[in-house]
mmCIF file of C-alpha atoms and ligand atoms in Angstrom:
data_model
loop_
_atom_site.group_PDB
_atom_site.id
_atom_site.type_symbol
_atom_site.label_atom_id
_atom_site.label_comp_id
_atom_site.label_asym_id
_atom_site.label_seq_id
_atom_site.Cartn_x
_atom_site.Cartn_y
_atom_site.Cartn_z
ATOM 1 C CA UNK A 1129 5.256 -0.536 -5.763
ATOM 2 C CA UNK A 1130 7.984 -1.186 -4.118
ATOM 3 C CA UNK A 1131 7.217 -1.282 -0.291
ATOM 4 C CA UNK A 1132 9.334 -0.883 2.923
ATOM 5 C CA UNK A 1133 8.591 -1.587 6.169
ATOM 6 C CA UNK A 1134 10.494 -0.598 9.195
ATOM 7 C CA UNK A 1135 9.520 -3.203 12.369
ATOM 8 C CA UNK A 1136 10.150 -2.030 16.069
ATOM 9 C CA UNK A 1137 8.968 -5.081 18.091
ATOM 10 C CA UNK A 1138 11.365 -7.266 20.129
ATOM 11 C CA UNK A 1139 9.273 -9.913 19.682
ATOM 12 C CA UNK A 1140 8.121 -11.730 15.954
ATOM 13 C CA UNK A 1141 5.382 -13.636 18.077
ATOM 14 C CA UNK A 1142 3.607 -10.305 19.268
ATOM 15 C CA UNK A 1143 0.561 -9.052 18.226
ATOM 16 C CA UNK A 1144 3.039 -6.511 15.642
ATOM 17 C CA UNK A 1145 4.468 -9.454 14.371
ATOM 18 C CA UNK A 1146 1.343 -11.435 13.188
ATOM 19 C CA UNK A 1147 -0.348 -7.925 11.758
ATOM 20 C CA UNK A 1148 3.393 -7.369 9.877
ATOM 21 C CA UNK A 1149 2.815 -10.757 8.312
ATOM 22 C CA UNK A 1150 -0.534 -9.963 7.388
ATOM 23 C CA UNK A 1151 0.796 -6.636 5.576
ATOM 24 C CA UNK A 1152 3.443 -8.361 3.865
ATOM 25 C CA UNK A 1153 1.336 -11.383 2.573
ATOM 26 C CA UNK A 1154 -1.553 -8.951 1.517
ATOM 27 C CA UNK A 1155 1.297 -6.770 -0.024
ATOM 28 C CA UNK A 1156 2.727 -9.617 -2.207
ATOM 29 C CA UNK A 1157 -0.465 -11.464 -3.127
ATOM 30 C CA UNK A 1158 -1.165 -7.580 -4.517
ATOM 31 C CA UNK A 1159 1.988 -8.284 -6.916
ATOM 32 C CA UNK A 1160 4.202 -5.394 -4.742
ATOM 33 C CA UNK A 1161 7.924 -6.018 -4.172
ATOM 34 C CA UNK A 1162 8.123 -5.983 0.145
ATOM 35 C CA UNK A 1163 11.557 -5.419 1.821
ATOM 36 C CA UNK A 1164 11.192 -5.715 5.678
ATOM 37 C CA UNK A 1165 14.222 -3.816 8.342
ATOM 38 C CA UNK A 1166 13.272 -5.882 11.384
ATOM 39 C CA UNK A 1167 15.609 -3.365 13.731
ATOM 40 C CA UNK A 1168 15.404 -5.590 16.840
ATOM 41 C CA UNK A 1169 16.633 -8.365 14.468
ATOM 42 C CA UNK A 1170 19.451 -6.287 12.858
ATOM 43 C CA UNK A 1171 20.195 -5.308 16.634
ATOM 44 C CA UNK A 1172 20.246 -1.999 14.822
ATOM 45 C CA UNK A 1173 22.317 1.089 16.883
ATOM 46 C CA UNK A 1174 19.970 3.195 18.312
ATOM 47 C CA UNK A 1175 22.198 6.162 19.469
ATOM 48 C CA UNK A 1176 24.345 8.641 17.344
ATOM 49 C CA UNK A 1177 27.981 8.827 18.598
ATOM 50 C CA UNK A 1178 31.177 9.247 17.099
ATOM 51 C CA UNK A 1179 31.040 5.943 15.744
ATOM 52 C CA UNK A 1180 28.787 6.800 13.021
ATOM 53 C CA UNK A 1181 31.143 9.210 11.215
ATOM 54 C CA UNK A 1182 34.639 7.277 10.796
ATOM 55 C CA UNK A 1183 36.185 10.587 9.232
ATOM 56 C CA UNK A 1184 36.227 12.550 12.580
ATOM 57 C CA UNK A 1185 39.329 12.995 13.703
ATOM 58 C CA UNK A 1186 39.649 11.640 17.291
ATOM 59 C CA UNK A 1187 40.626 14.715 18.578
ATOM 60 C CA UNK A 1188 37.704 17.024 17.053
ATOM 61 C CA UNK A 1189 34.972 17.943 18.848
ATOM 62 C CA UNK A 1190 31.393 15.870 17.243
ATOM 63 C CA UNK A 1191 28.648 18.024 16.272
ATOM 64 C CA UNK A 1192 26.173 15.556 14.898
ATOM 65 C CA UNK A 1193 24.775 17.560 11.987
ATOM 66 C CA UNK A 1194 28.026 18.827 10.459
ATOM 67 C CA UNK A 1195 29.453 15.326 10.905
ATOM 68 C CA UNK A 1196 26.547 13.857 9.274
ATOM 69 C CA UNK A 1197 26.724 16.278 6.508
ATOM 70 C CA UNK A 1198 30.250 15.671 5.948
ATOM 71 C CA UNK A 1199 30.129 11.823 5.998
ATOM 72 C CA UNK A 1200 26.902 12.102 3.715
ATOM 73 C CA UNK A 1201 28.479 14.421 1.030
ATOM 74 C CA UNK A 1202 31.663 11.699 1.259
ATOM 75 C CA UNK A 1203 29.750 8.926 1.217
ATOM 76 C CA UNK A 1204 31.556 7.523 4.533
ATOM 77 C CA UNK A 1205 27.955 6.959 6.521
ATOM 78 C CA UNK A 1206 28.713 3.549 8.095
ATOM 79 C CA UNK A 1207 27.201 0.645 5.893
ATOM 80 C CA UNK A 1208 24.259 -0.167 8.276
ATOM 81 C CA UNK A 1209 22.991 3.490 7.474
ATOM 82 C CA UNK A 1210 23.545 3.399 3.874
ATOM 83 C CA UNK A 1211 21.809 0.385 3.510
ATOM 84 C CA UNK A 1212 18.847 1.805 5.253
ATOM 85 C CA UNK A 1213 19.018 4.819 2.853
ATOM 86 C CA UNK A 1214 19.439 2.600 -0.192
ATOM 87 C CA UNK A 1215 16.036 0.921 1.008
ATOM 88 C CA UNK A 1216 14.439 4.379 1.159
ATOM 89 C CA UNK A 1217 15.385 5.346 -2.068
ATOM 90 C CA UNK A 1218 14.346 2.100 -3.582
ATOM 91 C CA UNK A 1219 10.980 2.254 -1.678
ATOM 92 C CA UNK A 1220 7.870 3.683 -2.832
ATOM 93 C CA UNK A 1221 5.990 3.890 0.248
ATOM 94 C CA UNK A 1222 7.478 3.313 3.448
ATOM 95 C CA UNK A 1223 5.710 1.898 6.498
ATOM 96 C CA UNK A 1224 6.570 2.496 10.183
ATOM 97 C CA UNK A 1225 5.162 -0.169 12.296
ATOM 98 C CA UNK A 1226 5.663 0.343 16.509
ATOM 99 C CA UNK A 1227 3.503 -0.453 19.750
ATOM 100 C CA UNK A 1228 2.823 3.003 20.773
ATOM 101 C CA UNK A 1229 5.404 3.331 23.919
ATOM 102 C CA UNK A 1230 4.847 6.113 26.349
ATOM 103 C CA UNK A 1231 2.884 7.696 23.769
ATOM 104 C CA UNK A 1232 5.455 7.611 20.709
ATOM 105 C CA UNK A 1233 7.688 4.912 19.182
ATOM 106 C CA UNK A 1234 9.690 2.795 20.520
ATOM 107 C CA UNK A 1235 13.484 4.238 21.021
ATOM 108 C CA UNK A 1236 15.258 1.799 18.812
ATOM 109 C CA UNK A 1237 12.998 3.524 15.794
ATOM 110 C CA UNK A 1238 13.676 7.032 16.873
ATOM 111 C CA UNK A 1239 17.006 5.831 16.572
ATOM 112 C CA UNK A 1240 16.858 4.365 13.166
ATOM 113 C CA UNK A 1241 15.620 8.123 12.132
ATOM 114 C CA UNK A 1242 18.444 9.730 13.779
ATOM 115 C CA UNK A 1243 20.835 7.602 11.945
ATOM 116 C CA UNK A 1244 19.227 7.260 8.423
ATOM 117 C CA UNK A 1245 17.741 10.312 8.137
ATOM 118 C CA UNK A 1246 21.583 12.126 7.555
ATOM 119 C CA UNK A 1247 22.033 16.130 6.361
ATOM 120 C CA UNK A 1248 22.261 16.086 3.039
ATOM 121 C CA UNK A 1249 20.039 13.363 2.873
ATOM 122 C CA UNK A 1250 16.637 14.069 4.345
ATOM 123 C CA UNK A 1251 17.299 17.526 5.933
ATOM 124 C CA UNK A 1252 19.851 20.331 5.156
ATOM 125 C CA UNK A 1253 18.667 19.956 1.555
ATOM 126 C CA UNK A 1254 17.553 22.820 -1.262
ATOM 127 C CA UNK A 1255 17.605 26.624 -1.626
ATOM 128 C CA UNK A 1256 16.961 28.960 1.145
ATOM 129 C CA UNK A 1257 16.036 32.550 -0.178
ATOM 130 C CA UNK A 1258 13.158 34.975 -0.163
ATOM 131 C CA UNK A 1259 11.139 32.686 -2.046
ATOM 132 C CA UNK A 1260 11.930 28.974 -0.520
ATOM 133 C CA UNK A 1261 13.247 27.671 2.898
ATOM 134 C CA UNK A 1262 14.507 25.024 1.687
ATOM 135 C CA UNK A 1263 12.948 21.716 0.437
ATOM 136 C CA UNK A 1264 10.903 20.363 3.218
ATOM 137 C CA UNK A 1265 7.395 20.059 4.304
ATOM 138 C CA UNK A 1266 6.123 18.323 1.040
ATOM 139 C CA UNK A 1267 9.510 18.672 -0.747
ATOM 140 C CA UNK A 1268 12.743 17.230 -0.833
ATOM 141 C CA UNK A 1269 14.195 13.259 -1.415
ATOM 142 C CA UNK A 1270 11.099 11.551 -0.674
ATOM 143 C CA UNK A 1271 8.845 13.749 -2.845
ATOM 144 C CA UNK A 1272 6.298 11.572 -4.644
ATOM 145 C CA UNK A 1273 6.417 9.120 -2.477
ATOM 146 C CA UNK A 1274 3.758 7.624 0.185
ATOM 147 C CA UNK A 1275 4.186 6.753 3.910
ATOM 148 C CA UNK A 1276 2.343 5.450 6.871
ATOM 149 C CA UNK A 1277 2.193 4.333 10.509
ATOM 150 C CA UNK A 1278 0.914 1.258 11.674
ATOM 151 C CA UNK A 1279 0.544 1.222 15.500
ATOM 152 C CA UNK A 1280 -0.801 -1.166 18.302
ATOM 153 C CA UNK A 1281 -1.843 0.670 21.407
ATOM 154 C CA UNK A 1282 -2.929 -0.407 24.706
ATOM 155 C CA UNK A 1283 -5.136 1.954 25.359
ATOM 156 C CA UNK A 1284 -8.750 2.691 24.521
ATOM 157 C CA UNK A 1285 -9.543 4.355 21.065
ATOM 158 C CA UNK A 1286 -11.799 7.257 23.654
ATOM 159 C CA UNK A 1287 -8.925 7.799 25.456
ATOM 160 C CA UNK A 1288 -7.331 9.323 22.230
ATOM 161 C CA UNK A 1289 -10.158 11.125 20.914
ATOM 162 C CA UNK A 1290 -10.490 14.998 20.644
ATOM 163 C CA UNK A 1291 -11.627 15.043 24.603
ATOM 164 C CA UNK A 1292 -9.517 12.011 25.739
ATOM 165 C CA UNK A 1293 -6.976 12.424 28.596
ATOM 166 C CA UNK A 1294 -4.116 11.127 26.274
ATOM 167 C CA UNK A 1295 -4.661 13.561 23.486
ATOM 168 C CA UNK A 1296 -5.763 13.154 20.091
ATOM 169 C CA UNK A 1297 -4.220 10.556 18.318
ATOM 170 C CA UNK A 1298 -3.613 12.657 15.398
ATOM 171 C CA UNK A 1299 -1.375 15.529 17.929
ATOM 172 C CA UNK A 1300 0.406 12.455 19.300
ATOM 173 C CA UNK A 1301 1.415 11.231 15.956
ATOM 174 C CA UNK A 1302 1.692 15.027 14.440
ATOM 175 C CA UNK A 1303 5.528 14.814 15.439
ATOM 176 C CA UNK A 1304 6.383 11.512 13.294
ATOM 177 C CA UNK A 1305 3.457 12.200 10.625
ATOM 178 C CA UNK A 1306 4.134 15.593 9.983
ATOM 179 C CA UNK A 1307 8.134 16.647 11.494
ATOM 180 C CA UNK A 1308 9.238 13.028 10.325
ATOM 181 C CA UNK A 1309 7.322 11.973 7.523
ATOM 182 C CA UNK A 1310 5.906 14.866 5.530
ATOM 183 C CA UNK A 1311 9.099 17.391 6.426
ATOM 184 C CA UNK A 1312 11.217 15.194 3.669
ATOM 185 C CA UNK A 1313 8.779 15.194 1.122
ATOM 186 C CA UNK A 1314 6.196 11.979 1.830
ATOM 187 C CA UNK A 1315 2.336 11.897 0.946
ATOM 188 C CA UNK A 1316 1.577 10.421 4.548
ATOM 189 C CA UNK A 1317 -1.327 8.558 4.910
ATOM 190 C CA UNK A 1318 -3.683 8.586 7.963
ATOM 191 C CA UNK A 1319 -2.479 5.820 10.429
ATOM 192 C CA UNK A 1320 -3.627 2.471 10.416
ATOM 193 C CA UNK A 1321 -4.040 2.285 14.837
ATOM 194 C CA UNK A 1322 -5.248 -0.448 16.704
ATOM 195 C CA UNK A 1323 -6.515 0.422 20.229
ATOM 196 C CA UNK A 1324 -7.094 -2.035 23.222
ATOM 197 C CA UNK A 1325 -5.090 -4.960 22.142
ATOM 198 C CA UNK A 1326 -4.729 -6.571 24.827
ATOM 199 C CA UNK A 1327 -8.468 -7.066 24.892
ATOM 200 C CA UNK A 1328 -8.325 -8.937 21.257
ATOM 201 C CA UNK A 1329 -9.508 -12.061 20.753
ATOM 202 C CA UNK A 1330 -9.398 -14.333 17.901
ATOM 203 C CA UNK A 1331 -12.691 -12.534 16.301
ATOM 204 C CA UNK A 1332 -11.085 -9.444 17.057
ATOM 205 C CA UNK A 1333 -8.005 -9.919 15.304
ATOM 206 C CA UNK A 1334 -9.464 -11.510 11.878
ATOM 207 C CA UNK A 1335 -11.179 -8.120 12.125
ATOM 208 C CA UNK A 1336 -8.519 -6.469 12.306
ATOM 209 C CA UNK A 1337 -6.433 -8.376 9.793
ATOM 210 C CA UNK A 1338 -9.176 -7.505 7.378
ATOM 211 C CA UNK A 1339 -9.090 -3.714 8.013
ATOM 212 C CA UNK A 1340 -5.267 -3.913 7.931
ATOM 213 C CA UNK A 1341 -5.532 -5.914 4.619
ATOM 214 C CA UNK A 1342 -7.752 -3.712 3.258
ATOM 215 C CA UNK A 1343 -5.103 -0.254 4.168
ATOM 216 C CA UNK A 1344 -2.684 -2.796 2.152
ATOM 217 C CA UNK A 1345 -5.059 -2.694 -0.834
ATOM 218 C CA UNK A 1346 -5.839 1.130 -1.176
ATOM 219 C CA UNK A 1347 -2.096 2.276 -0.451
ATOM 220 C CA UNK A 1348 -1.476 3.715 -4.076
ATOM 221 C CA UNK A 1349 -4.647 5.531 -3.908
ATOM 222 C CA UNK A 1350 -6.061 6.375 -0.272
ATOM 223 C CA UNK A 1351 -6.117 10.208 0.372
ATOM 224 C CA UNK A 1352 -2.945 11.858 2.246
ATOM 225 C CA UNK A 1353 -3.758 13.779 5.007
ATOM 226 C CA UNK A 1354 -3.530 17.063 3.528
ATOM 227 C CA UNK A 1355 -0.696 18.535 5.535
ATOM 228 C CA UNK A 1356 0.154 22.236 3.752
ATOM 229 C CA UNK A 1357 2.915 22.422 1.932
ATOM 230 C CA UNK A 1358 5.770 24.545 3.100
ATOM 231 C CA UNK A 1359 6.771 26.235 -0.242
ATOM 232 C CA UNK A 1360 3.027 26.242 -2.011
ATOM 233 C CA UNK A 1361 2.425 29.434 -0.485
ATOM 234 C CA UNK A 1362 0.457 29.015 2.543
ATOM 235 C CA UNK A 1363 3.538 30.637 4.835
ATOM 236 C CA UNK A 1364 5.283 33.684 5.640
ATOM 237 C CA UNK A 1365 9.037 33.143 4.481
ATOM 238 C CA UNK A 1366 11.309 33.537 6.521
ATOM 239 C CA UNK A 1367 8.867 33.404 9.735
ATOM 240 C CA UNK A 1368 7.399 30.151 8.434
ATOM 241 C CA UNK A 1369 3.763 31.457 9.812
ATOM 242 C CA UNK A 1370 1.271 30.348 8.474
ATOM 243 C CA UNK A 1371 -0.668 33.618 6.795
ATOM 244 C CA UNK A 1372 -3.720 34.587 8.545
ATOM 245 C CA UNK A 1373 -7.160 33.446 7.292
ATOM 246 C CA UNK A 1374 -6.224 30.211 5.820
ATOM 247 C CA UNK A 1375 -6.984 28.539 9.271
ATOM 248 C CA UNK A 1376 -10.291 26.581 9.795
ATOM 249 C CA UNK A 1377 -11.839 29.277 11.992
ATOM 250 C CA UNK A 1378 -11.207 28.080 15.889
ATOM 251 C CA UNK A 1379 -8.277 25.611 14.771
ATOM 252 C CA UNK A 1380 -5.059 25.800 16.687
ATOM 253 C CA UNK A 1381 -1.792 23.940 17.547
ATOM 254 C CA UNK A 1382 -0.873 21.090 14.862
ATOM 255 C CA UNK A 1383 -4.603 21.214 13.588
ATOM 256 C CA UNK A 1384 -3.299 24.929 11.531
ATOM 257 C CA UNK A 1385 -0.901 22.767 9.188
ATOM 258 C CA UNK A 1386 -3.463 20.445 7.848
ATOM 259 C CA UNK A 1387 -5.642 21.885 5.218
ATOM 260 C CA UNK A 1388 -8.992 20.875 6.235
ATOM 261 C CA UNK A 1389 -10.988 22.574 3.362
ATOM 262 C CA UNK A 1390 -8.534 19.739 1.394
ATOM 263 C CA UNK A 1391 -8.874 17.024 3.207
ATOM 264 C CA UNK A 1392 -11.799 14.099 2.750
ATOM 265 C CA UNK A 1393 -9.806 12.094 5.295
ATOM 266 C CA UNK A 1394 -7.704 13.756 7.611
ATOM 267 C CA UNK A 1395 -8.333 11.468 10.413
ATOM 268 C CA UNK A 1396 -6.835 8.219 11.488
ATOM 269 C CA UNK A 1397 -8.479 4.892 10.525
ATOM 270 C CA UNK A 1398 -9.342 3.675 14.343
ATOM 271 C CA UNK A 1399 -9.940 0.357 15.161
ATOM 272 C CA UNK A 1400 -12.060 -0.181 18.476
ATOM 273 C CA UNK A 1401 -10.661 -3.243 20.126
ATOM 274 C CA UNK A 1402 -12.831 -5.452 22.919
ATOM 275 C CA UNK A 1403 -16.196 -2.435 22.867
HETATM 276 P P1 FAD B 1358 1.092 -8.095 22.613
HETATM 277 O O1 FAD B 1358 0.978 -7.928 23.717
HETATM 278 O O2 FAD B 1358 1.856 -9.173 21.556
HETATM 279 O O3 FAD B 1358 -0.573 -9.301 21.955
HETATM 280 C C1 FAD B 1358 -1.624 -8.203 22.881
HETATM 281 C C2 FAD B 1358 -2.810 -9.313 22.282
HETATM 282 O O4 FAD B 1358 -2.943 -9.422 21.220
HETATM 283 C C3 FAD B 1358 -2.594 -10.358 23.195
HETATM 284 O O5 FAD B 1358 -3.814 -10.802 24.150
HETATM 285 C C4 FAD B 1358 -2.708 -11.571 22.231
HETATM 286 O O6 FAD B 1358 -3.475 -12.917 22.726
HETATM 287 C C5 FAD B 1358 -3.658 -10.934 21.457
HETATM 288 N N1 FAD B 1358 -3.399 -11.432 19.601
HETATM 289 C C6 FAD B 1358 -4.401 -11.602 19.241
HETATM 290 N N2 FAD B 1358 -4.177 -12.498 17.804
HETATM 291 C C7 FAD B 1358 -2.718 -12.728 18.022
HETATM 292 C C8 FAD B 1358 -2.282 -13.174 16.954
HETATM 293 N N3 FAD B 1358 -2.280 -13.660 15.785
HETATM 294 N N4 FAD B 1358 -0.695 -13.177 17.542
HETATM 295 C C9 FAD B 1358 -0.189 -12.023 18.668
HETATM 296 N N5 FAD B 1358 -1.006 -11.934 19.232
HETATM 297 C C10 FAD B 1358 -2.627 -12.005 19.255
HETATM 298 N N6 FAD B 1358 -0.148 1.804 25.235
HETATM 299 C C11 FAD B 1358 -0.465 2.852 25.248
HETATM 300 O O7 FAD B 1358 -1.834 3.360 24.510
HETATM 301 N N7 FAD B 1358 -0.133 4.417 25.431
HETATM 302 C C12 FAD B 1358 1.452 3.987 25.692
HETATM 303 O O8 FAD B 1358 1.891 4.990 25.903
HETATM 304 C C13 FAD B 1358 1.698 2.915 26.112
HETATM 305 N N8 FAD B 1358 3.249 3.156 26.381
HETATM 306 C C14 FAD B 1358 3.806 2.048 26.734
HETATM 307 C C15 FAD B 1358 5.038 1.818 27.433
HETATM 308 C C16 FAD B 1358 5.711 0.661 27.720
HETATM 309 C C17 FAD B 1358 7.205 0.606 27.582
HETATM 310 C C18 FAD B 1358 4.917 -0.853 27.230
HETATM 311 C C19 FAD B 1358 5.819 -1.792 27.187
HETATM 312 C C20 FAD B 1358 3.878 -0.552 26.584
HETATM 313 C C21 FAD B 1358 3.355 0.499 26.249
HETATM 314 N N9 FAD B 1358 1.632 0.677 25.851
HETATM 315 C C22 FAD B 1358 1.288 1.745 25.797
HETATM 316 C C23 FAD B 1358 0.539 -0.763 25.355
HETATM 317 C C24 FAD B 1358 1.633 -1.121 24.198
HETATM 318 O O9 FAD B 1358 0.915 0.023 23.192
HETATM 319 C C25 FAD B 1358 1.164 -2.186 23.708
HETATM 320 O O10 FAD B 1358 1.644 -3.293 24.836
HETATM 321 C C26 FAD B 1358 1.204 -2.843 22.872
HETATM 322 O O11 FAD B 1358 1.099 -1.886 21.781
HETATM 323 C C27 FAD B 1358 1.159 -4.466 22.269
HETATM 324 O O12 FAD B 1358 1.520 -4.459 20.896
HETATM 325 P P2 FAD B 1358 1.917 -5.738 21.201
HETATM 326 O O13 FAD B 1358 2.306 -6.489 19.861
HETATM 327 O O14 FAD B 1358 3.508 -5.753 22.083
HETATM 328 O O15 FAD B 1358 1.008 -7.018 21.547
#
């Protein structure tokens, strides 16, 4: 398989950097082709602005979605964005690796999504009719490919549990897993989350590295989170409401969009650090 790892940490000698090397080495040993987009090392420009749309006239009002659609259709996006899109087309598997910063991804990675996911590429695709609402949530440019998050967190695992004060990690990562990865078609694997990493000693690192190697070994076979497909009949069109009666009793919020009956492993792979 072809694997793209997008890395969003400013320090290669960090724990994140060490885990990246573990993942890449294991994937290569398994015979996969691996490419890494190291966003800080590349000086990735995080903000969407006029510079992204060379075709936009100087006096024109900037409407980001329209400008994105126009530039994508004309093959006139900037070289850095086009290069990332080419890597995404190439990759069978996408891994987004980042430290949890303020309960989500660092801004540089969000900016990678904002700029690379152009209109006509990752959104705004497919027909809209009584039967379909575009190609999204299980359909789209990345349908048939897999994706997963590789996350380090300072907080304790329990603090991210069902009753934990930070909120469940499944909920915190839902906008990324469902909104950024499932939306353009990826099958999303349960995230690999390392908790309480500031207490990590050599023994803890060795266990963490081995768990990560195991996840790399099962990239092609691990069951994805059973997010429902938008056009698969579970949702009313055009209201996009989940049909009544499909939910597991008592489920609400983000959990509605996981078909728990079909999900052997909708949970994250949790790694408790430091006891
Ligand atoms: P590092 O700091 O590089 O390393 C962590 C530990 O791993 C160190 O003690 C290091 O000695 C050890 N280690 C063991 N083996 C190795 C090895 N081989 N190589 C390198 N290090 C090793 N946490 C949350 O839970 N929720 C948040 O919302 C949150 N928000 C944050 C916001 C900001 C702006 C910042 C800066 C941090 C935040 N954190 C939060 C904490 C953050 O998630 C962690 O600091 C981060 O995940 C740690 O990863 P790292 O790669 O930077 O670790």
